PDB file of C-alpha atoms in Angstrom:
ATOM      1  CA  MET N   1      -7.967  -2.794  29.840  1.00  0.00           C
ATOM      2  CA  VAL N   2      -8.011  -0.998  26.512  1.00  0.00           C
ATOM      3  CA  ALA N   3      -6.871   2.625  26.731  1.00  0.00           C
ATOM      4  CA  ARG N   4      -9.633   5.181  26.251  1.00  0.00           C
ATOM      5  CA  SER N   5      -9.650   6.762  22.818  1.00  0.00           C
ATOM      6  CA  LYS N   6     -11.753   9.276  20.952  1.00  0.00           C
ATOM      7  CA  TYR N   7     -12.227   6.632  18.263  1.00  0.00           C
ATOM      8  CA  VAL N   8     -15.368   4.678  18.935  1.00  0.00           C
ATOM      9  CA  ILE N   9     -15.198   0.968  18.238  1.00  0.00           C
ATOM     10  CA  PHE N  10     -18.679  -0.222  17.337  1.00  0.00           C
ATOM     11  CA  LYS N  11     -20.107   1.400  20.491  1.00  0.00           C
ATOM     12  CA  GLN N  12     -19.460  -1.770  22.408  1.00  0.00           C
ATOM     13  CA  LYS N  13     -17.053  -2.923  25.060  1.00  0.00           C
ATOM     14  CA  VAL N  14     -13.849  -4.323  23.603  1.00  0.00           C
ATOM     15  CA  PHE N  15     -12.997  -7.734  24.941  1.00  0.00           C
ATOM     16  CA  SER N  16     -10.962 -10.794  24.028  1.00  0.00           C
ATOM     17  CA  ALA N  17     -13.309 -13.466  22.782  1.00  0.00           C
ATOM     18  CA  ILE N  18     -12.599 -17.079  23.556  1.00  0.00           C
ATOM     19  CA  VAL N  19     -12.687 -18.822  20.221  1.00  0.00           C
ATOM     20  CA  THR N  20     -12.159 -22.428  19.276  1.00  0.00           C
ATOM     21  CA  ASN N  21      -9.511 -21.585  16.715  1.00  0.00           C
ATOM     22  CA  ALA N  22      -7.484 -18.571  17.820  1.00  0.00           C
ATOM     23  CA  THR N  23      -5.836 -18.269  14.411  1.00  0.00           C
ATOM     24  CA  ALA N  24      -9.041 -18.295  12.382  1.00  0.00           C
ATOM     25  CA  GLU N  25      -9.193 -15.350   9.986  1.00  0.00           C
ATOM     26  CA  PRO N  26     -12.233 -13.154  10.708  1.00  0.00           C
ATOM     27  CA  LYS N  27     -14.750 -12.514   7.959  1.00  0.00           C
ATOM     28  CA  THR N  28     -15.808  -9.095   9.257  1.00  0.00           C
ATOM     29  CA  ALA N  29     -14.407  -6.235  11.306  1.00  0.00           C
ATOM     30  CA  LYS N  30     -17.056  -6.770  13.979  1.00  0.00           C
ATOM     31  CA  GLU N  31     -15.849 -10.346  14.389  1.00  0.00           C
ATOM     32  CA  ALA N  32     -12.178  -9.324  14.433  1.00  0.00           C
ATOM     33  CA  ILE N  33     -12.584  -6.650  17.062  1.00  0.00           C
ATOM     34  CA  LYS N  34     -13.700  -9.223  19.625  1.00  0.00           C
ATOM     35  CA  ASN N  35     -10.222 -10.755  19.605  1.00  0.00           C
ATOM     36  CA  SER N  36      -7.365  -8.787  21.181  1.00  0.00           C
ATOM     37  CA  GLN N  37      -4.793 -10.004  18.629  1.00  0.00           C
ATOM     38  CA  TRP N  38      -6.857  -8.947  15.627  1.00  0.00           C
ATOM     39  CA  LEU N  39      -7.824  -5.702  17.344  1.00  0.00           C
ATOM     40  CA  HIS N  40      -4.138  -4.911  17.838  1.00  0.00           C
ATOM     41  CA  ALA N  41      -3.492  -5.629  14.135  1.00  0.00           C
ATOM     42  CA  MET N  42      -6.295  -3.239  13.164  1.00  0.00           C
ATOM     43  CA  GLN N  43      -4.987  -0.540  15.479  1.00  0.00           C
ATOM     44  CA  SER N  44      -1.474  -0.925  14.007  1.00  0.00           C
ATOM     45  CA  GLU N  45      -2.795  -0.563  10.454  1.00  0.00           C
ATOM     46  CA  PHE N  46      -4.922   2.446  11.377  1.00  0.00           C
ATOM     47  CA  SER N  47      -1.960   4.134  13.130  1.00  0.00           C
ATOM     48  CA  ALA N  48       0.276   3.537  10.092  1.00  0.00           C
ATOM     49  CA  LEU N  49      -2.317   5.080   7.768  1.00  0.00           C
ATOM     50  CA  GLN N  50      -2.631   8.130   9.996  1.00  0.00           C
ATOM     51  CA  LYS N  51       1.145   8.503  10.308  1.00  0.00           C
ATOM     52  CA  ASN N  52       1.391   8.406   6.517  1.00  0.00           C
ATOM     53  CA  ASP N  53      -1.184  11.236   6.265  1.00  0.00           C
ATOM     54  CA  THR N  54      -3.281   8.968   4.065  1.00  0.00           C
ATOM     55  CA  TRP N  55      -6.426  11.077   4.437  1.00  0.00           C
ATOM     56  CA  SER N  56      -7.906  14.207   5.926  1.00  0.00           C
ATOM     57  CA  LEU N  57     -11.337  14.313   7.565  1.00  0.00           C
ATOM     58  CA  VAL N  58     -13.673  16.787   5.863  1.00  0.00           C
ATOM     59  CA  PRO N  59     -17.378  17.616   6.234  1.00  0.00           C
ATOM     60  CA  PRO N  60     -19.526  15.713   3.732  1.00  0.00           C
ATOM     61  CA  THR N  61     -21.345  17.530   0.958  1.00  0.00           C
ATOM     62  CA  ALA N  62     -24.156  16.474  -1.336  1.00  0.00           C
ATOM     63  CA  ASP N  63     -21.818  16.058  -4.319  1.00  0.00           C
ATOM     64  CA  HIS N  64     -19.350  13.749  -2.544  1.00  0.00           C
ATOM     65  CA  ILE N  65     -19.333  10.286  -4.130  1.00  0.00           C
ATOM     66  CA  LEU N  66     -17.888   7.861  -1.600  1.00  0.00           C
ATOM     67  CA  VAL N  67     -15.685   4.902  -2.487  1.00  0.00           C
ATOM     68  CA  GLY N  68     -16.340   2.106  -0.007  1.00  0.00           C
ATOM     69  CA  ASN N  69     -13.697   0.338   2.062  1.00  0.00           C
ATOM     70  CA  LYS N  70     -13.379  -2.842   4.087  1.00  0.00           C
ATOM     71  CA  TRP N  71     -10.977  -4.660   6.406  1.00  0.00           C
ATOM     72  CA  LEU N  72      -9.108  -7.767   5.251  1.00  0.00           C
ATOM     73  CA  PHE N  73      -7.441 -10.194   7.665  1.00  0.00           C
ATOM     74  CA  LYS N  74      -4.609 -12.642   7.150  1.00  0.00           C
ATOM     75  CA  VAL N  75      -2.571 -14.859   9.451  1.00  0.00           C
ATOM     76  CA  LYS N  76       1.068 -14.702   8.369  1.00  0.00           C
ATOM     77  CA  LYS N  77       2.864 -17.972   9.133  1.00  0.00           C
ATOM     78  CA  ASN N  78       6.489 -19.052   9.353  1.00  0.00           C
ATOM     79  CA  THR N  79       7.874 -21.818   7.164  1.00  0.00           C
ATOM     80  CA  ASN N  80       7.324 -24.339   9.992  1.00  0.00           C
ATOM     81  CA  GLY N  81       3.638 -23.453  10.161  1.00  0.00           C
ATOM     82  CA  SER N  82       3.780 -21.425  13.354  1.00  0.00           C
ATOM     83  CA  VAL N  83       2.076 -18.028  13.510  1.00  0.00           C
ATOM     84  CA  ASN N  84       4.322 -15.110  12.622  1.00  0.00           C
ATOM     85  CA  ARG N  85       1.812 -12.289  13.006  1.00  0.00           C
ATOM     86  CA  PHE N  86      -1.779 -11.239  12.552  1.00  0.00           C
ATOM     87  CA  LYS N  87      -2.189  -8.770   9.713  1.00  0.00           C
ATOM     88  CA  ALA N  88      -5.137  -6.458   9.117  1.00  0.00           C
ATOM     89  CA  LYS N  89      -5.338  -4.275   6.022  1.00  0.00           C
ATOM     90  CA  LEU N  90      -7.796  -1.546   5.098  1.00  0.00           C
ATOM     91  CA  VAL N  91      -8.572  -1.669   1.379  1.00  0.00           C
ATOM     92  CA  ALA N  92     -10.790   0.368  -0.911  1.00  0.00           C
ATOM     93  CA  ARG N  93     -13.688  -1.204  -2.769  1.00  0.00           C
ATOM     94  CA  GLY N  94     -12.268  -0.200  -6.141  1.00  0.00           C
ATOM     95  CA  TYR N  95     -15.173  -1.690  -8.050  1.00  0.00           C
ATOM     96  CA  THR N  96     -17.339   1.165  -6.722  1.00  0.00           C
ATOM     97  CA  GLN N  97     -15.109   3.808  -8.361  1.00  0.00           C
ATOM     98  CA  ILE N  98     -16.532   5.799 -11.251  1.00  0.00           C
ATOM     99  CA  PRO N  99     -14.290   6.457 -14.303  1.00  0.00           C
ATOM    100  CA  ARG N 100     -13.407  10.125 -14.888  1.00  0.00           C
ATOM    101  CA  ILE N 101     -14.625  10.989 -11.399  1.00  0.00           C
ATOM    102  CA  ASP N 102     -12.609   8.823  -8.979  1.00  0.00           C
ATOM    103  CA  PHE N 103      -9.883   7.863 -11.450  1.00  0.00           C
ATOM    104  CA  TYR N 104      -8.611   8.556 -14.950  1.00  0.00           C
ATOM    105  CA  SER N 105      -5.666   6.263 -15.610  1.00  0.00           C
ATOM    106  CA  THR N 106      -4.952   2.912 -13.965  1.00  0.00           C
ATOM    107  CA  TYR N 107      -2.194   1.557 -16.210  1.00  0.00           C
ATOM    108  CA  SER N 108       1.185   0.919 -14.591  1.00  0.00           C
ATOM    109  CA  PRO N 109       4.065  -0.404 -16.722  1.00  0.00           C
ATOM    110  CA  VAL N 110       5.939  -3.540 -15.653  1.00  0.00           C
ATOM    111  CA  ILE N 111       9.330  -4.783 -16.743  1.00  0.00           C
ATOM    112  CA  LYS N 112       9.381  -6.918 -19.902  1.00  0.00           C
ATOM    113  CA  SER N 113      10.581 -10.506 -19.578  1.00  0.00           C
ATOM    114  CA  SER N 114      12.999  -9.912 -22.472  1.00  0.00           C
ATOM    115  CA  THR N 115      14.554  -6.979 -20.585  1.00  0.00           C
ATOM    116  CA  ILE N 116      15.045  -9.153 -17.503  1.00  0.00           C
ATOM    117  CA  ARG N 117      16.804 -11.829 -19.571  1.00  0.00           C
ATOM    118  CA  VAL N 118      19.113  -9.305 -21.237  1.00  0.00           C
ATOM    119  CA  VAL N 119      20.094  -7.562 -17.982  1.00  0.00           C
ATOM    120  CA  LEU N 120      20.645 -10.848 -16.133  1.00  0.00           C
ATOM    121  CA  SER N 121      22.809 -12.152 -18.974  1.00  0.00           C
ATOM    122  CA  ILE N 122      24.935  -8.977 -18.738  1.00  0.00           C
ATOM    123  CA  ALA N 123      25.191  -9.431 -14.956  1.00  0.00           C
ATOM    124  CA  ALA N 124      26.243 -13.085 -15.390  1.00  0.00           C
ATOM    125  CA  SER N 125      28.836 -12.187 -18.050  1.00  0.00           C
ATOM    126  CA  PHE N 126      30.519  -9.625 -15.778  1.00  0.00           C
ATOM    127  CA  ASN N 127      29.944 -11.580 -12.554  1.00  0.00           C
ATOM    128  CA  TRP N 128      27.839  -8.799 -11.024  1.00  0.00           C
ATOM    129  CA  GLY N 129      25.783  -9.374  -7.920  1.00  0.00           C
ATOM    130  CA  VAL N 130      21.990  -9.206  -8.253  1.00  0.00           C
ATOM    131  CA  ARG N 131      19.784  -7.920  -5.430  1.00  0.00           C
ATOM    132  CA  GLN N 132      16.033  -8.436  -5.157  1.00  0.00           C
ATOM    133  CA  LEU N 133      13.728  -6.458  -2.885  1.00  0.00           C
ATOM    134  CA  ASP N 134      10.095  -5.613  -2.461  1.00  0.00           C
ATOM    135  CA  ILE N 135       8.669  -2.491  -0.881  1.00  0.00           C
ATOM    136  CA  ASN N 136       6.453  -2.825   2.178  1.00  0.00           C
ATOM    137  CA  ASN N 137       3.072  -1.122   1.690  1.00  0.00           C
ATOM    138  CA  ALA N 138       4.274   0.190  -1.667  1.00  0.00           C
ATOM    139  CA  PHE N 139       0.934   1.534  -2.837  1.00  0.00           C
ATOM    140  CA  LEU N 140       0.578   3.708   0.271  1.00  0.00           C
ATOM    141  CA  HIS N 141       3.428   5.876  -1.043  1.00  0.00           C
ATOM    142  CA  GLY N 142       1.522   6.882  -4.169  1.00  0.00           C
ATOM    143  CA  GLU N 143       0.221  10.449  -4.160  1.00  0.00           C
ATOM    144  CA  LEU N 144      -3.238  10.967  -5.620  1.00  0.00           C
ATOM    145  CA  THR N 145      -3.940  13.604  -8.250  1.00  0.00           C
ATOM    146  CA  GLU N 146      -7.665  12.794  -8.315  1.00  0.00           C
ATOM    147  CA  THR N 147     -10.092  13.777  -5.568  1.00  0.00           C
ATOM    148  CA  VAL N 148     -11.340  10.638  -3.829  1.00  0.00           C
ATOM    149  CA  TYR N 149     -13.591  10.379  -0.774  1.00  0.00           C
ATOM    150  CA  MET N 150     -14.386   7.348   1.364  1.00  0.00           C
ATOM    151  CA  PRO N 151     -16.202   6.665   4.653  1.00  0.00           C
ATOM    152  CA  GLN N 152     -14.234   6.502   7.881  1.00  0.00           C
ATOM    153  CA  PRO N 153     -12.946   2.944   8.534  1.00  0.00           C
ATOM    154  CA  GLU N 154     -15.378   0.675  10.330  1.00  0.00           C
ATOM    155  CA  GLY N 155     -14.479   0.557  13.986  1.00  0.00           C
ATOM    156  CA  PHE N 156     -12.356   3.716  13.914  1.00  0.00           C
ATOM    157  CA  VAL N 157     -14.805   6.572  13.586  1.00  0.00           C
ATOM    158  CA  ASP N 158     -13.733   9.882  15.116  1.00  0.00           C
ATOM    159  CA  VAL N 159     -16.457  10.501  17.707  1.00  0.00           C
ATOM    160  CA  ASP N 160     -15.948  14.266  17.490  1.00  0.00           C
ATOM    161  CA  ARG N 161     -16.450  14.214  13.711  1.00  0.00           C
ATOM    162  CA  ALA N 162     -18.557  11.114  13.196  1.00  0.00           C
ATOM    163  CA  SER N 163     -20.352  12.540  10.152  1.00  0.00           C
ATOM    164  CA  TYR N 164     -17.102  13.528   8.388  1.00  0.00           C
ATOM    165  CA  VAL N 165     -15.614  11.590   5.466  1.00  0.00           C
ATOM    166  CA  CYS N 166     -12.033  10.789   4.479  1.00  0.00           C
ATOM    167  CA  LYS N 167     -10.528  12.840   1.636  1.00  0.00           C
ATOM    168  CA  LEU N 168      -7.651  10.685   0.422  1.00  0.00           C
ATOM    169  CA  ASN N 169      -4.220  12.308   0.105  1.00  0.00           C
ATOM    170  CA  LYS N 170      -2.402   9.052  -0.669  1.00  0.00           C
ATOM    171  CA  ALA N 171      -3.457   5.909  -2.465  1.00  0.00           C
ATOM    172  CA  ILE N 172      -4.541   2.833  -0.539  1.00  0.00           C
ATOM    173  CA  TYR N 173      -4.757  -0.773  -1.659  1.00  0.00           C
ATOM    174  CA  GLY N 174      -7.822  -1.522  -3.731  1.00  0.00           C
ATOM    175  CA  LEU N 175      -7.986   1.823  -5.536  1.00  0.00           C
ATOM    176  CA  ARG N 176      -7.964   1.407  -9.298  1.00  0.00           C
ATOM    177  CA  GLN N 177      -5.139   3.943  -9.736  1.00  0.00           C
ATOM    178  CA  SER N 178      -2.904   2.690  -6.880  1.00  0.00           C
ATOM    179  CA  PRO N 179      -0.357   0.851  -9.113  1.00  0.00           C
ATOM    180  CA  ARG N 180       0.013   3.926 -11.348  1.00  0.00           C
ATOM    181  CA  THR N 181       0.474   6.382  -8.466  1.00  0.00           C
ATOM    182  CA  TRP N 182       3.117   4.113  -6.899  1.00  0.00           C
ATOM    183  CA  PHE N 183       5.060   3.812 -10.166  1.00  0.00           C
ATOM    184  CA  ASP N 184       4.894   7.576 -10.775  1.00  0.00           C
ATOM    185  CA  ARG N 185       6.252   8.269  -7.286  1.00  0.00           C
ATOM    186  CA  LEU N 186       9.097   5.756  -7.632  1.00  0.00           C
ATOM    187  CA  LYS N 187       9.969   7.016 -11.113  1.00  0.00           C
ATOM    188  CA  ALA N 188      10.177  10.615  -9.864  1.00  0.00           C
ATOM    189  CA  ILE N 189      12.520   9.606  -7.041  1.00  0.00           C
ATOM    190  CA  LEU N 190      14.833   7.564  -9.295  1.00  0.00           C
ATOM    191  CA  ILE N 191      15.092  10.425 -11.802  1.00  0.00           C
ATOM    192  CA  GLN N 192      15.845  12.736  -8.880  1.00  0.00           C
ATOM    193  CA  TRP N 193      18.738  10.375  -8.075  1.00  0.00           C
ATOM    194  CA  ASN N 194      20.050  10.858 -11.651  1.00  0.00           C
ATOM    195  CA  PHE N 195      18.765   7.585 -13.094  1.00  0.00           C
ATOM    196  CA  GLN N 196      17.757   7.598 -16.762  1.00  0.00           C
ATOM    197  CA  ASN N 197      14.463   6.020 -17.805  1.00  0.00           C
ATOM    198  CA  SER N 198      14.959   3.610 -20.706  1.00  0.00           C
ATOM    199  CA  LYS N 199      13.078   4.460 -23.886  1.00  0.00           C
ATOM    200  CA  ALA N 200      12.971   0.777 -24.839  1.00  0.00           C
ATOM    201  CA  ASP N 201      11.364  -0.314 -21.546  1.00  0.00           C
ATOM    202  CA  THR N 202       9.774   2.251 -19.230  1.00  0.00           C
ATOM    203  CA  SER N 203      10.276  -0.017 -16.198  1.00  0.00           C
ATOM    204  CA  LEU N 204      14.065  -0.049 -16.640  1.00  0.00           C
ATOM    205  CA  PHE N 205      16.172   2.672 -15.016  1.00  0.00           C
ATOM    206  CA  VAL N 206      19.906   3.070 -15.585  1.00  0.00           C
ATOM    207  CA  TYR N 207      22.479   5.015 -13.591  1.00  0.00           C
ATOM    208  CA  GLN N 208      25.656   5.834 -15.489  1.00  0.00           C
ATOM    209  CA  GLY N 209      28.436   7.690 -13.734  1.00  0.00           C
ATOM    210  CA  GLN N 210      31.683   6.302 -12.413  1.00  0.00           C
ATOM    211  CA  SER N 211      29.620   3.156 -11.842  1.00  0.00           C
ATOM    212  CA  LEU N 212      26.781   1.465 -13.722  1.00  0.00           C
ATOM    213  CA  VAL N 213      23.555   0.336 -12.048  1.00  0.00           C
ATOM    214  CA  TYR N 214      20.359  -1.165 -13.521  1.00  0.00           C
ATOM    215  CA  VAL N 215      17.017  -1.052 -11.694  1.00  0.00           C
ATOM    216  CA  LEU N 216      14.183  -3.247 -13.013  1.00  0.00           C
ATOM    217  CA  ILE N 217      10.676  -2.680 -11.626  1.00  0.00           C
ATOM    218  CA  TYR N 218       7.723  -5.052 -11.528  1.00  0.00           C
ATOM    219  CA  VAL N 219       5.170  -3.200  -9.390  1.00  0.00           C
ATOM    220  CA  ASP N 220       6.694  -3.485  -5.878  1.00  0.00           C
ATOM    221  CA  ASP N 221       9.260  -6.177  -6.786  1.00  0.00           C
ATOM    222  CA  ILE N 222      12.598  -4.721  -7.804  1.00  0.00           C
ATOM    223  CA  LEU N 223      15.835  -6.171  -9.201  1.00  0.00           C
ATOM    224  CA  ILE N 224      19.079  -4.215  -8.907  1.00  0.00           C
ATOM    225  CA  THR N 225      22.401  -5.089 -10.468  1.00  0.00           C
ATOM    226  CA  GLY N 226      25.561  -3.294 -11.587  1.00  0.00           C
ATOM    227  CA  ASN N 227      29.316  -3.074 -11.226  1.00  0.00           C
ATOM    228  CA  SER N 228      29.330  -1.390  -7.790  1.00  0.00           C
ATOM    229  CA  ASN N 229      28.023  -3.257  -4.750  1.00  0.00           C
ATOM    230  CA  THR N 230      28.610  -0.154  -2.660  1.00  0.00           C
ATOM    231  CA  LEU N 231      26.398   1.991  -4.894  1.00  0.00           C
ATOM    232  CA  ILE N 232      23.757  -0.732  -5.058  1.00  0.00           C
TER     233      ILE N 232
END
């Protein structure tokens, strides 16, 4: 049985549908919710968004312009082809955003290829280690400066406030300004950690103290190198 919740799911009984291909990726949320594995993936995504304080529910007003959203589904597989996990993601319909109302700036700098070559050549010359990482759900860490409203996610409408809308506090995937808000947040944190932002390449950050560390940023992919593995 599915635990009772104040979130109504399409006003229909939730059940596990018997499908020919259990790993088929659903085209719609209504289709996904009939399968217990996809339903669990949706619930996990929704819980993560709530935990991150992604939005606040507010009463709608006549001047609210809503940015649409939709669910996307993807089967993540292992290298041998077996299923790793079922992933559901709530994304904004960014093409419905209106310039100077829902967003102002969308540009996010990325590291220059020439900067990568120079830093890697320095690392090779001094035999430094190079680490690569990417940030899970990077865009969800971006804090919005614009006021953006969207409908409650399909399948997860608060029954006590069904007419309310979501006022976004954080960026979500699909928003036009999501890459910029993520970069601004990461930049602020690195500067707080005493990194210097390069004037030659705004996606290069350098820490110079007793040790030297370079951080190169390409959206949510990051390279780190320097003369101190401990500091890295």
